[in-house]
């Protein structure tokens, strides 16, 4: 699943001193301090149940040390998307 996510520079490789301070926005007031998360190995049925029962729109995927490695959206759970991914990985349904 991780191969589907875009590759961005590591946060530690960014030099924030080069940015204009007026262009930085503090999003802390809008963030959930304890979001629901899943691991890369979480079964798709558990992910679907979280979306369905909690009314989620996005779900962070985190590794064993809590670093974000991706995000799952509602679109990722649509039948068409899942069928396309299965076909891409040569699995017949």
GROMACS .gro file of N, CA and C in nm:
model
  279
    1UNK      N    1   0.082  -0.119   0.000
    1UNK     CA    2   0.000   0.000   0.000
    1UNK      C    3   0.087   0.127   0.000
    2UNK      N    4   0.205   0.119   0.058
    2UNK     CA    5   0.288   0.238   0.066
    2UNK      C    6   0.339   0.285  -0.070
    3UNK      N    7   0.344   0.196  -0.169
    3UNK     CA    8   0.391   0.238  -0.301
    3UNK      C    9   0.294   0.332  -0.371
    4UNK      N   10   0.170   0.341  -0.321
    4UNK     CA   11   0.071   0.427  -0.383
    4UNK      C   12   0.081   0.572  -0.336
    5UNK      N   13   0.159   0.598  -0.234
    5UNK     CA   14   0.168   0.732  -0.179
    5UNK      C   15   0.280   0.810  -0.245
    6UNK      N   16   0.257   0.939  -0.268
    6UNK     CA   17   0.364   1.019  -0.328
    6UNK      C   18   0.484   1.030  -0.233
    7UNK      N   19   0.599   1.046  -0.288
    7UNK     CA   20   0.722   1.058  -0.209
    7UNK      C   21   0.754   1.207  -0.190
    8UNK      N   22   0.761   1.249  -0.068
    8UNK     CA   23   0.797   1.386  -0.034
    8UNK      C   24   0.925   1.384   0.046
    9UNK      N   25   0.996   1.497   0.053
    9UNK     CA   26   1.118   1.499   0.133
    9UNK      C   27   1.086   1.472   0.280
   10UNK      N   28   1.180   1.414   0.350
   10UNK     CA   29   1.165   1.392   0.493
   10UNK      C   30   1.156   1.528   0.563
   11UNK      N   31   1.074   1.538   0.663
   11UNK     CA   32   1.053   1.665   0.734
   11UNK      C   33   1.184   1.719   0.791
   12UNK      N   34   1.274   1.629   0.828
   12UNK     CA   35   1.402   1.671   0.886
   12UNK      C   36   1.498   1.727   0.782
   13UNK      N   37   1.469   1.704   0.655
   13UNK     CA   38   1.553   1.755   0.547
   13UNK      C   39   1.511   1.894   0.500
   14UNK      N   40   1.399   1.944   0.549
   14UNK     CA   41   1.350   2.075   0.508
   14UNK      C   42   1.415   2.185   0.591
   15UNK      N   43   1.456   2.291   0.526
   15UNK     CA   44   1.513   2.406   0.596
   15UNK      C   45   1.406   2.514   0.603
   16UNK      N   46   1.337   2.521   0.717
   16UNK     CA   47   1.228   2.616   0.732
   16UNK      C   48   1.277   2.760   0.740
   17UNK      N   49   1.405   2.780   0.765
   17UNK     CA   50   1.459   2.915   0.771
   17UNK      C   51   1.452   2.984   0.634
   18UNK      N   52   1.446   2.905   0.528
   18UNK     CA   53   1.439   2.961   0.394
   18UNK      C   54   1.299   3.011   0.358
   19UNK      N   55   1.199   2.973   0.438
   19UNK     CA   56   1.062   3.014   0.409
   19UNK      C   57   1.031   3.152   0.466
   20UNK      N   58   0.943   3.221   0.400
   20UNK     CA   59   0.895   3.348   0.448
   20UNK      C   60   0.806   3.320   0.570
   21UNK      N   61   0.837   3.375   0.688
   21UNK     CA   62   0.757   3.347   0.808
   21UNK      C   63   0.609   3.383   0.792
   22UNK      N   64   0.579   3.478   0.705
   22UNK     CA   65   0.439   3.516   0.685
   22UNK      C   66   0.362   3.410   0.607
   23UNK      N   67   0.434   3.316   0.545
   23UNK     CA   68   0.369   3.212   0.466
   23UNK      C   69   0.342   3.085   0.549
   24UNK      N   70   0.383   3.084   0.674
   24UNK     CA   71   0.362   2.969   0.760
   24UNK      C   72   0.232   2.989   0.837
   25UNK      N   73   0.146   2.887   0.836
   25UNK     CA   74   0.018   2.894   0.904
   25UNK      C   75   0.018   2.791   1.017
   26UNK      N   76  -0.017   2.835   1.136
   26UNK     CA   77  -0.029   2.744   1.249
   26UNK      C   78  -0.166   2.677   1.244
   27UNK      N   79  -0.168   2.546   1.217
   27UNK     CA   80  -0.294   2.473   1.206
   27UNK      C   81  -0.329   2.399   1.336
   28UNK      N   82  -0.252   2.421   1.440
   28UNK     CA   83  -0.275   2.353   1.568
   28UNK      C   84  -0.419   2.366   1.616
   29UNK      N   85  -0.482   2.485   1.608
   29UNK     CA   86  -0.619   2.494   1.658
   29UNK      C   87  -0.720   2.407   1.580
   30UNK      N   88  -0.684   2.364   1.461
   30UNK     CA   89  -0.775   2.287   1.377
   30UNK      C   90  -0.744   2.137   1.377
   31UNK      N   91  -0.638   2.099   1.445
   31UNK     CA   92  -0.595   1.960   1.445
   31UNK      C   93  -0.659   1.881   1.559
   32UNK      N   94  -0.681   1.755   1.534
   32UNK     CA   95  -0.727   1.665   1.637
   32UNK      C   96  -0.604   1.612   1.709
   33UNK      N   97  -0.591   1.635   1.841
   33UNK     CA   98  -0.470   1.591   1.911
   33UNK      C   99  -0.460   1.439   1.925
   34UNK      N  100  -0.569   1.368   1.910
   34UNK     CA  101  -0.571   1.222   1.923
   34UNK      C  102  -0.651   1.159   1.809
   35UNK      N  103  -0.600   1.167   1.687
   35UNK     CA  104  -0.678   1.115   1.574
   35UNK      C  105  -0.679   0.963   1.572
   36UNK      N  106  -0.780   0.907   1.508
   36UNK     CA  107  -0.780   0.763   1.482
   36UNK      C  108  -0.672   0.738   1.379
   37UNK      N  109  -0.597   0.630   1.398
   37UNK     CA  110  -0.491   0.593   1.303
   37UNK      C  111  -0.496   0.442   1.280
   38UNK      N  112  -0.432   0.400   1.173
   38UNK     CA  113  -0.416   0.257   1.145
   38UNK      C  114  -0.272   0.232   1.105
   39UNK      N  115  -0.231   0.105   1.113
   39UNK     CA  116  -0.097   0.068   1.069
   39UNK      C  117  -0.104   0.024   0.922
   40UNK      N  118   0.009   0.015   0.857
   40UNK     CA  119   0.007  -0.031   0.717
   40UNK      C  120  -0.046  -0.174   0.703
   41UNK      N  121  -0.049  -0.250   0.810
   41UNK     CA  122  -0.094  -0.389   0.804
   41UNK      C  123  -0.239  -0.407   0.847
   42UNK      N  124  -0.309  -0.298   0.875
   42UNK     CA  125  -0.449  -0.308   0.916
   42UNK      C  126  -0.533  -0.363   0.801
   43UNK      N  127  -0.617  -0.459   0.831
   43UNK     CA  128  -0.702  -0.521   0.729
   43UNK      C  129  -0.802  -0.419   0.677
   44UNK      N  130  -0.832  -0.427   0.549
   44UNK     CA  131  -0.920  -0.331   0.484
   44UNK      C  132  -1.059  -0.329   0.547
   45UNK      N  133  -1.105  -0.443   0.597
   45UNK     CA  134  -1.238  -0.446   0.660
   45UNK      C  135  -1.239  -0.363   0.788
   46UNK      N  136  -1.129  -0.364   0.863
   46UNK     CA  137  -1.121  -0.281   0.984
   46UNK      C  138  -1.117  -0.133   0.947
   47UNK      N  139  -1.046  -0.100   0.841
   47UNK     CA  140  -1.040   0.038   0.795
   47UNK      C  141  -1.180   0.084   0.753
   48UNK      N  142  -1.248   0.001   0.676
   48UNK     CA  143  -1.383   0.034   0.631
   48UNK      C  144  -1.476   0.055   0.750
   49UNK      N  145  -1.468  -0.032   0.850
   49UNK     CA  146  -1.553  -0.018   0.969
   49UNK      C  147  -1.523   0.111   1.045
   50UNK      N  148  -1.398   0.151   1.053
   50UNK     CA  149  -1.364   0.278   1.118
   50UNK      C  150  -1.427   0.395   1.043
   51UNK      N  151  -1.413   0.394   0.912
   51UNK     CA  152  -1.474   0.502   0.831
   51UNK      C  153  -1.625   0.505   0.852
   52UNK      N  154  -1.685   0.390   0.849
   52UNK     CA  155  -1.831   0.382   0.856
   52UNK      C  156  -1.884   0.420   0.994
   53UNK      N  157  -1.825   0.366   1.099
   53UNK     CA  158  -1.878   0.390   1.234
   53UNK      C  159  -1.841   0.527   1.289
   54UNK      N  160  -1.726   0.580   1.250
   54UNK     CA  161  -1.679   0.707   1.305
   54UNK      C  162  -1.708   0.826   1.213
   55UNK      N  163  -1.757   0.799   1.092
   55UNK     CA  164  -1.786   0.908   0.999
   55UNK      C  165  -1.662   0.980   0.952
   56UNK      N  166  -1.553   0.907   0.937
   56UNK     CA  167  -1.426   0.968   0.899
   56UNK      C  168  -1.422   1.002   0.751
   57UNK      N  169  -1.340   1.101   0.718
   57UNK     CA  170  -1.315   1.136   0.578
   57UNK      C  171  -1.172   1.104   0.539
   58UNK      N  172  -1.083   1.106   0.639
   58UNK     CA  173  -0.941   1.077   0.618
   58UNK      C  174  -0.892   0.995   0.737
   59UNK      N  175  -0.795   0.908   0.713
   59UNK     CA  176  -0.742   0.824   0.819
   59UNK      C  177  -0.591   0.812   0.801
   60UNK      N  178  -0.513   0.867   0.895
   60UNK     CA  179  -0.367   0.856   0.883
   60UNK      C  180  -0.320   0.712   0.901
   61UNK      N  181  -0.219   0.676   0.824
   61UNK     CA  182  -0.152   0.547   0.837
   61UNK      C  183  -0.017   0.575   0.901
   62UNK      N  184   0.009   0.510   1.016
   62UNK     CA  185   0.133   0.536   1.089
   62UNK      C  186   0.212   0.407   1.107
   63UNK      N  187   0.344   0.422   1.114
   63UNK     CA  188   0.430   0.305   1.134
   63UNK      C  189   0.441   0.274   1.284
   64UNK      N  190   0.528   0.180   1.319
   64UNK     CA  191   0.539   0.133   1.457
   64UNK      C  192   0.585   0.240   1.555
   65UNK      N  193   0.653   0.343   1.506
   65UNK     CA  194   0.700   0.449   1.597
   65UNK      C  195   0.613   0.575   1.589
   66UNK      N  196   0.498   0.563   1.522
   66UNK     CA  197   0.403   0.674   1.518
   66UNK      C  198   0.426   0.776   1.409
   67UNK      N  199   0.516   0.748   1.317
   67UNK     CA  200   0.541   0.840   1.206
   67UNK      C  201   0.437   0.815   1.097
   68UNK      N  202   0.385   0.922   1.041
   68UNK     CA  203   0.285   0.908   0.935
   68UNK      C  204   0.352   0.859   0.808
   69UNK      N  205   0.295   0.754   0.751
   69UNK     CA  206   0.349   0.698   0.627
   69UNK      C  207   0.249   0.708   0.513
   70UNK      N  208   0.129   0.757   0.542
   70UNK     CA  209   0.029   0.771   0.437
   70UNK      C  210  -0.103   0.815   0.495
   71UNK      N  211  -0.200   0.826   0.408
   71UNK     CA  212  -0.334   0.864   0.450
   71UNK      C  213  -0.434   0.792   0.360
   72UNK      N  214  -0.542   0.744   0.419
   72UNK     CA  215  -0.648   0.677   0.345
   72UNK      C  216  -0.767   0.772   0.343
   73UNK      N  217  -0.828   0.785   0.226
   73UNK     CA  218  -0.947   0.870   0.213
   73UNK      C  219  -1.067   0.783   0.178
   74UNK      N  220  -1.184   0.842   0.181
   74UNK     CA  221  -1.305   0.769   0.143
   74UNK      C  222  -1.294   0.714   0.002
   75UNK      N  223  -1.232   0.792  -0.085
   75UNK     CA  224  -1.217   0.748  -0.225
   75UNK      C  225  -1.140   0.617  -0.232
   76UNK      N  226  -1.041   0.600  -0.144
   76UNK     CA  227  -0.962   0.479  -0.145
   76UNK      C  228  -1.043   0.354  -0.112
   77UNK      N  229  -1.162   0.373  -0.057
   77UNK     CA  230  -1.245   0.259  -0.018
   77UNK      C  231  -1.360   0.232  -0.114
   78UNK      N  232  -1.366   0.308  -0.223
   78UNK     CA  233  -1.473   0.284  -0.320
   78UNK      C  234  -1.448   0.154  -0.395
   79UNK      N  235  -1.553   0.093  -0.439
   79UNK     CA  236  -1.543  -0.035  -0.509
   79UNK      C  237  -1.453  -0.022  -0.632
   80UNK      N  238  -1.471   0.085  -0.708
   80UNK     CA  239  -1.394   0.103  -0.830
   80UNK      C  240  -1.245   0.115  -0.800
   81UNK      N  241  -1.211   0.189  -0.695
   81UNK     CA  242  -1.070   0.207  -0.660
   81UNK      C  243  -1.008   0.074  -0.619
   82UNK      N  244  -1.080   0.000  -0.533
   82UNK     CA  245  -1.027  -0.127  -0.485
   82UNK      C  246  -1.012  -0.229  -0.598
   83UNK      N  247  -1.108  -0.234  -0.689
   83UNK     CA  248  -1.099  -0.325  -0.803
   83UNK      C  249  -0.980  -0.287  -0.890
   84UNK      N  250  -0.961  -0.158  -0.914
   84UNK     CA  251  -0.847  -0.113  -0.995
   84UNK      C  252  -0.715  -0.152  -0.929
   85UNK      N  253  -0.704  -0.139  -0.798
   85UNK     CA  254  -0.581  -0.175  -0.728
   85UNK      C  255  -0.557  -0.325  -0.734
   86UNK      N  256  -0.664  -0.402  -0.720
   86UNK     CA  257  -0.648  -0.547  -0.729
   86UNK      C  258  -0.601  -0.588  -0.869
   87UNK      N  259  -0.658  -0.525  -0.971
   87UNK     CA  260  -0.616  -0.555  -1.109
   87UNK      C  261  -0.472  -0.513  -1.133
   88UNK      N  262  -0.435  -0.399  -1.074
   88UNK     CA  263  -0.298  -0.349  -1.090
   88UNK      C  264  -0.198  -0.448  -1.032
   89UNK      N  265  -0.237  -0.516  -0.926
   89UNK     CA  266  -0.148  -0.610  -0.860
   89UNK      C  267  -0.173  -0.754  -0.907
   90UNK      N  268  -0.243  -0.768  -1.022
   90UNK     CA  269  -0.265  -0.897  -1.089
   90UNK      C  270  -0.343  -0.996  -1.002
   91UNK      N  271  -0.440  -0.948  -0.929
   91UNK     CA  272  -0.526  -1.036  -0.850
   91UNK      C  273  -0.664  -1.034  -0.915
   92UNK      N  274  -0.718  -1.149  -0.941
   92UNK     CA  275  -0.851  -1.155  -1.001
   92UNK      C  276  -0.956  -1.168  -0.892
   93UNK      N  277  -1.072  -1.106  -0.917
   93UNK     CA  278  -1.180  -1.114  -0.819
   93UNK      C  279  -1.297  -1.189  -0.879
   0.00000   0.00000   0.00000
